[in-house]
Each structure stands twice: as C-alpha cells, then as structure tokens.
Coordinates of C-alpha atoms and ligand atoms in Angstrom, one line a residue:
X105 CA -178.4 -49.7 146.6
X106 CA -177.9 -49.0 142.9
X107 CA -181.6 -48.9 142.2
X108 CA -184.6 -48.3 144.5
X109 CA -188.2 -47.8 143.9
X110 CA -190.7 -46.3 146.4
X111 CA -194.4 -46.8 146.1
X112 CA -194.0 -47.2 142.4
X113 CA -197.3 -47.7 140.6
X114 CA -198.9 -47.5 137.2
X115 CA -202.5 -47.8 136.2
X116 CA -204.1 -48.2 132.8
X117 CA -207.6 -46.8 132.4
X118 CA -208.3 -47.2 136.1
X119 CA -206.8 -50.7 136.4
X120 CA -203.7 -51.0 138.5
X121 CA -201.0 -52.9 136.6
X122 CA -198.5 -52.2 139.3
X123 CA -199.1 -51.1 142.8
X124 CA -196.8 -49.9 145.6
X125 CA -193.6 -51.6 144.3
X126 CA -190.6 -51.3 146.6
X127 CA -187.5 -52.7 144.9
X128 CA -184.1 -52.5 146.4
X129 CA -181.4 -53.7 144.0
X130 CA -177.9 -53.7 145.5
X131 CA -174.9 -52.7 143.3
X132 CA -173.5 -55.8 141.5
X133 CA -176.5 -58.0 142.1
X134 CA -178.2 -60.4 139.8
X135 CA -181.8 -59.7 140.7
X136 CA -184.8 -61.7 139.5
X137 CA -188.3 -60.4 138.9
X138 CA -190.9 -63.2 138.5
X139 CA -194.6 -63.7 138.4
X140 CA -197.4 -65.1 136.3
X141 CA -198.5 -63.5 133.0
X142 CA -199.9 -60.1 133.4
X143 CA -198.3 -59.7 136.8
X144 CA -196.8 -56.3 135.9
X145 CA -193.1 -57.3 135.2
X146 CA -192.7 -55.6 131.9
X147 CA -194.5 -52.6 133.2
X148 CA -191.7 -52.3 135.8
X149 CA -189.1 -52.2 133.1
X150 CA -191.1 -49.7 131.1
X151 CA -191.2 -47.4 134.1
X152 CA -187.5 -47.9 135.0
X153 CA -186.4 -47.2 131.4
X154 CA -188.7 -44.1 130.9
X155 CA -190.9 -45.8 128.3
X156 CA -193.8 -45.2 130.6
X157 CA -194.4 -42.6 133.3
X158 CA -195.5 -43.8 136.7
X159 CA -198.9 -42.9 138.1
X160 CA -197.3 -42.8 141.6
X161 CA -194.0 -43.2 143.3
X162 CA -190.3 -42.6 142.7
X163 CA -187.4 -44.3 141.1
X164 CA -183.9 -43.7 142.5
X165 CA -180.9 -44.7 140.5
X166 CA -177.4 -44.3 142.0
X167 CA -179.0 -42.0 144.6
X168 CA -180.6 -39.7 142.0
X169 CA -184.3 -39.4 141.5
X170 CA -184.8 -40.3 137.8
X171 CA -188.6 -40.4 137.9
X172 CA -190.2 -38.9 134.8
X173 CA -186.9 -38.6 132.8
X174 CA -187.1 -39.5 129.1
X175 CA -185.7 -42.8 127.9
X176 CA -182.6 -41.3 126.2
X177 CA -181.6 -39.5 129.3
X178 CA -182.1 -42.6 131.4
X179 CA -179.9 -44.5 128.9
X180 CA -177.1 -42.0 129.3
X181 CA -177.3 -42.2 133.0
X182 CA -176.6 -46.0 132.7
X183 CA -179.8 -48.1 132.4
X184 CA -180.1 -50.3 129.4
X185 CA -182.8 -52.8 128.5
X186 CA -183.8 -55.6 126.2
X187 CA -187.3 -56.4 125.1
X188 CA -189.6 -59.3 125.6
X189 CA -190.1 -59.5 121.9
X190 CA -186.7 -59.0 120.3
X191 CA -186.4 -55.5 118.8
X192 CA -183.4 -55.4 116.5
X193 CA -182.9 -53.5 113.2
X194 CA -183.4 -56.6 111.2
X195 CA -182.2 -55.1 107.9
X196 CA -179.1 -53.6 109.4
X197 CA -175.9 -55.5 109.9
X198 CA -175.0 -57.0 113.2
X199 CA -172.2 -54.5 113.5
X200 CA -174.5 -51.5 112.8
X201 CA -177.0 -52.8 115.5
X202 CA -174.2 -52.6 118.0
X203 CA -173.1 -49.1 116.7
X204 CA -176.6 -47.8 117.4
X205 CA -176.0 -48.6 121.0
X206 CA -172.7 -46.7 121.1
X207 CA -174.3 -43.6 119.4
X208 CA -175.9 -42.5 122.7
X209 CA -172.4 -41.8 124.0
X210 CA -171.5 -39.7 121.0
X211 CA -170.0 -36.2 121.7
X212 CA -170.0 -35.0 118.1
X213 CA -173.2 -33.2 117.1
X214 CA -175.3 -33.9 114.0
X215 CA -173.8 -31.0 112.0
X216 CA -170.3 -32.2 112.7
X217 CA -171.5 -35.6 111.4
X218 CA -173.1 -34.1 108.4
X219 CA -169.9 -32.1 107.5
X220 CA -167.8 -35.2 108.3
X221 CA -165.6 -33.2 110.7
X222 CA -162.3 -34.9 111.7
X223 CA -163.5 -35.2 115.3
X224 CA -166.6 -37.0 114.1
X225 CA -164.7 -39.4 111.9
X226 CA -162.3 -40.2 114.7
X227 CA -165.2 -40.9 117.0
X228 CA -166.9 -43.0 114.4
X229 CA -163.8 -45.1 113.8
X230 CA -163.3 -45.6 117.5
X231 CA -166.9 -46.8 118.0
X232 CA -166.6 -49.2 115.1
X233 CA -163.5 -50.8 116.6
X234 CA -165.2 -50.9 120.0
X235 CA -168.3 -52.5 118.5
X236 CA -166.0 -55.1 116.8
X237 CA -164.3 -55.8 120.1
X238 CA -167.7 -56.2 121.8
X239 CA -168.8 -58.6 119.1
X240 CA -165.6 -60.6 119.6
X241 CA -166.2 -60.8 123.3
X242 CA -169.7 -62.1 123.0
X243 CA -168.8 -64.6 120.2
X244 CA -170.6 -62.9 117.3
X245 CA -167.6 -61.4 115.5
X246 CA -167.9 -63.7 112.5
X247 CA -171.5 -62.6 112.0
X248 CA -170.6 -58.8 112.0
X249 CA -171.5 -58.2 108.4
X250 CA -174.6 -60.4 108.3
X251 CA -178.1 -58.9 108.6
X252 CA -179.3 -59.1 112.1
X253 CA -182.7 -60.5 111.0
X254 CA -181.0 -63.5 109.5
X255 CA -179.2 -64.6 112.7
X256 CA -180.4 -67.7 114.5
X257 CA -182.9 -66.8 117.2
X258 CA -180.5 -67.4 120.1
X259 CA -177.9 -65.2 118.5
X260 CA -180.5 -62.4 118.0
X261 CA -181.2 -62.5 121.7
X262 CA -177.4 -62.3 122.4
X263 CA -177.1 -59.4 119.9
X264 CA -179.8 -57.5 121.6
X265 CA -178.0 -57.8 124.9
X266 CA -174.8 -56.7 123.1
X267 CA -176.5 -53.6 121.8
X268 CA -177.6 -52.8 125.3
X269 CA -174.0 -53.3 126.5
X270 CA -172.8 -50.8 123.9
X271 CA -174.6 -48.0 125.7
X272 CA -172.2 -48.7 128.6
X273 CA -174.8 -49.3 131.3
X274 CA -174.4 -49.8 135.0
X275 CA -177.8 -51.5 135.2
X276 CA -179.0 -54.0 132.6
X277 CA -182.7 -54.9 132.4
X278 CA -183.4 -58.2 130.6
X279 CA -187.0 -59.0 129.8
X280 CA -187.2 -62.8 129.4
X281 CA -183.8 -63.4 127.8
X282 CA -184.3 -67.2 127.8
X283 CA -187.7 -67.1 126.1
X284 CA -187.5 -69.4 123.0
X285 CA -184.1 -70.9 123.9
X286 CA -183.5 -74.6 124.3
X287 CA -182.0 -76.0 127.6
X288 CA -178.5 -75.9 126.2
X289 CA -178.8 -72.3 125.0
X290 CA -180.3 -71.4 128.4
X291 CA -177.3 -72.9 130.1
X292 CA -175.0 -70.9 127.9
X293 CA -177.0 -67.7 128.5
X294 CA -176.5 -68.2 132.3
X295 CA -172.7 -68.5 131.9
X296 CA -172.8 -65.5 129.5
X297 CA -174.7 -63.3 132.1
X298 CA -172.3 -64.2 134.9
X299 CA -169.3 -63.3 132.7
X300 CA -170.9 -60.1 131.6
X301 CA -171.7 -59.0 135.1
X302 CA -168.0 -59.6 136.1
X303 CA -166.4 -58.1 133.0
X304 CA -168.6 -55.0 132.7
X305 CA -169.2 -54.5 136.5
X306 CA -172.9 -54.7 135.9
X307 CA -176.0 -55.0 138.0
X308 CA -178.6 -57.1 136.3
X309 CA -182.3 -57.2 136.8
X310 CA -183.9 -60.1 134.9
X311 CA -187.5 -61.0 134.2
X312 CA -187.8 -64.7 133.5
X313 CA -190.3 -67.5 133.5
X314 CA -187.6 -70.1 133.6
X315 CA -187.3 -70.8 137.3
X316 CA -184.2 -72.9 137.0
X317 CA -182.4 -69.9 135.5
X318 CA -183.8 -67.5 138.1
X319 CA -183.2 -69.7 141.1
X320 CA -179.7 -70.7 139.8
X321 CA -178.5 -67.2 138.9
X322 CA -180.1 -64.6 141.2
X323 CA -179.2 -63.7 144.7
X324 CA -182.5 -61.9 145.3
X325 CA -185.9 -62.2 143.8
X326 CA -189.2 -60.3 143.8
X327 CA -192.4 -62.0 143.0
X328 CA -195.3 -60.0 141.5
X329 CA -198.9 -61.1 141.1
X330 CA -201.6 -58.9 139.7
X331 CA -199.4 -55.9 140.2
X332 CA -198.8 -56.6 143.9
X333 CA -195.6 -57.7 145.5
X334 CA -196.2 -61.2 146.8
X335 CA -192.7 -61.8 148.2
X336 CA -189.1 -60.6 148.1
X337 CA -186.0 -62.4 149.3
X338 CA -183.4 -65.0 148.5
X339 CA -184.2 -68.0 146.2
X340 CA -184.5 -70.1 149.4
X341 CA -186.9 -67.7 151.0
X342 CA -189.0 -67.5 147.8
X343 CA -189.0 -71.2 147.3
X344 CA -190.4 -71.7 150.9
X345 CA -192.8 -68.8 150.9
X346 CA -196.4 -70.3 151.3
X347 CA -198.0 -67.3 149.5
X348 CA -195.7 -67.8 146.5
X349 CA -196.3 -71.6 146.4
X350 CA -200.0 -71.1 146.6
X351 CA -200.6 -68.2 144.3
X352 CA -197.9 -68.7 141.7
X353 CA -196.1 -71.9 141.7
X354 CA -199.1 -74.1 142.5
X355 CA -197.2 -76.6 144.6
X356 CA -193.5 -76.0 144.6
X357 CA -190.4 -75.2 142.7
X358 CA -188.0 -77.8 141.4
Ligands
ATP176 N1 -199.6 -50.0 127.5 C1 -200.6 -50.6 128.2 N2 -201.9 -50.3 128.0 C2 -202.8 -50.9 128.7 N3 -202.6 -51.9 129.5 C3 -201.4 -52.4 129.7 C4 -200.3 -51.7 129.0 N4 -199.1 -52.4 129.4 C5 -199.5 -53.3 130.2 N5 -200.8 -53.3 130.4 C6 -201.6 -54.3 131.3 O1 -200.9 -54.3 132.6 C7 -200.9 -55.6 133.1 C8 -199.4 -56.0 133.3 O2 -198.8 -56.2 132.1 P1 -197.3 -56.6 131.9 O3 -197.0 -56.6 130.5 O4 -196.5 -55.7 132.8 O5 -197.2 -58.0 132.5 P2 -196.0 -59.1 132.6 O6 -195.9 -59.5 134.0 O7 -194.9 -58.6 131.8 O8 -196.7 -60.3 131.8 P3 -196.0 -61.4 130.8 O9 -195.4 -62.5 131.7 O10 -197.2 -61.9 130.0 O11 -195.1 -60.7 129.9 C9 -201.6 -56.5 132.1 O12 -203.0 -56.6 132.6 C10 -201.6 -55.7 130.8 O13 -202.7 -56.0 130.0
MG177 MG1 -193.8 -59.1 130.2

C-alpha cells in the first residue's frame, strides 16, 4: 500500500465530519472517493495533505507515519493536491504558477537566491525549462506567458493539476477535477489522468461527483456518507451494494 489510514477521524465543534476511516490505496491505483455533499470527502484530503490535523487515527504514507506533519513537509514527501475551488495565482503567468510547484524541491536557500548565487541561477534556469517541458506535455505550452486567471476554465483546472505535478508527487489528490467541465472536457480529463498516471508513475486519489468518470476510471472506490464509510470495493461491488444504492444513489448507477 502506498497510503493507508487507520481510524482516521476529525470533528468540528463536537460534530464528527469524518469517523474511523480505513483507506488502503495500493501503489499505482486510481482510487475514487465518492459520497453526497457534506460526506467528509474534502476533509479527508485536508487531513492527508496536512491542512487539518486529525482528531483521531493515523496516516501512513509509503510505510511512514505522517500524521501531524505540516503541509510543506508532506508535499516534499510526495503528496500533492488540487482544490475543489481552483486556487491558482490568477495574476501570475501560467509558467510562474508551475514554477511555484517546483520551488518546494529547491536546494538553494533564500540568501543564495537574494544574492543571485550561480548555484541558485542554475537551479532557477533548470526549473524554468522543466516547467516549460511540463506545460508542453499537458498541452498548455502556448499559454505559458498568459495570466493564469485569464485561461478558460477547463485549462485552469488542468494548470492546477500541472502545478501539483511540478512538486514531483507520488500521490496526487484531486478534489472534483471534473466540476464545471462539459462532457467532452470530462472525457479529455479521463484520458489525461490515465496518461499522467502512466508517465509520472503516480497513484491518484480522486473525489468526484461524476459517477461516469469514477466508475470508468477507478479500480477501487470508497463511499462516504455523513463521515462514515458506507462501502469500499471495486466499481462493480459499489454499484451492487444495497446500502450505497439506498443511501446515496437513490436507485442505481448508470
Ligand atoms: N473547517 C471546517 N470547520 C467546520 N466544519 C467543517 C470544516 N470543514 C468541513 N466541515 C464540515 O464537515 C462536514 C464535511 O465537509 P466536507 O467539506 O469534507 O464534505 P464533502 O464531502 O467534501 O462535501 P462536498 O461534496 O459538498 O464538497 C460538513 O458538515 C462541513 O460543514
Ligand atoms: Mg468537498
């Protein structure tokens, strides 16, 4: 397993947003996390990425207990995320947004940067060229100098994934990547994610309301409802699970 959680829980003011979550995400998997609004899905991502501290339980990543580590350390260990509401630096260029991702891998210290040491300048140049290569790979090279905030919505989503990739993750957490995309863009996103997983040897955990995407893409799925785990299994098992059908899908998955 690349990622495991044990008894993971978080409450807000006495209300359990997530209770006793046991996730087991195999290396290389595309893993889906689904459930109705308020089920606790984003809370899981906030816990895994260190944005929130758990009230109970442990998070194991690559066999190490990462519970309670701050976000920047978790990023360096190889977990990257995107946000349900896109968070880009809208006034910065597309290229600079990707560079921000690479910065977490920098070796040069701030004073070397301030004095523009040769080592710093070399590293900076290398990261610019790697950012351009990444933009080429994801089909955004022509927009490199544009302001991120001016990109079409679908491209902003793609850029946010690209910035996450720039941190060189082993595990990518995507919070509703298809939200706001039309069916054609959603299809393109599915191909994009499959290619990324292959090319970057990624494990991907994806939150998504679009069941066509989740069922078509993921090998394993966990269903949350009111913070509780309703079911976990293959798409076939989830589709046939009576509790899932009753509580979440209200009659079946197409
Ligand atoms: N920082 C917070 N402070 C207080 N309550 C919170 C906080 N974050 C989440 N919650 C609550 O925890 C519950 C789970 O929220 P969460 O955002 O994880 O749900 P979700 O499954 O991502 O829902 P959605 O599909 O709407 O994005 C909700 O009741 C929410 O109001
Ligand atoms: Mg959410």
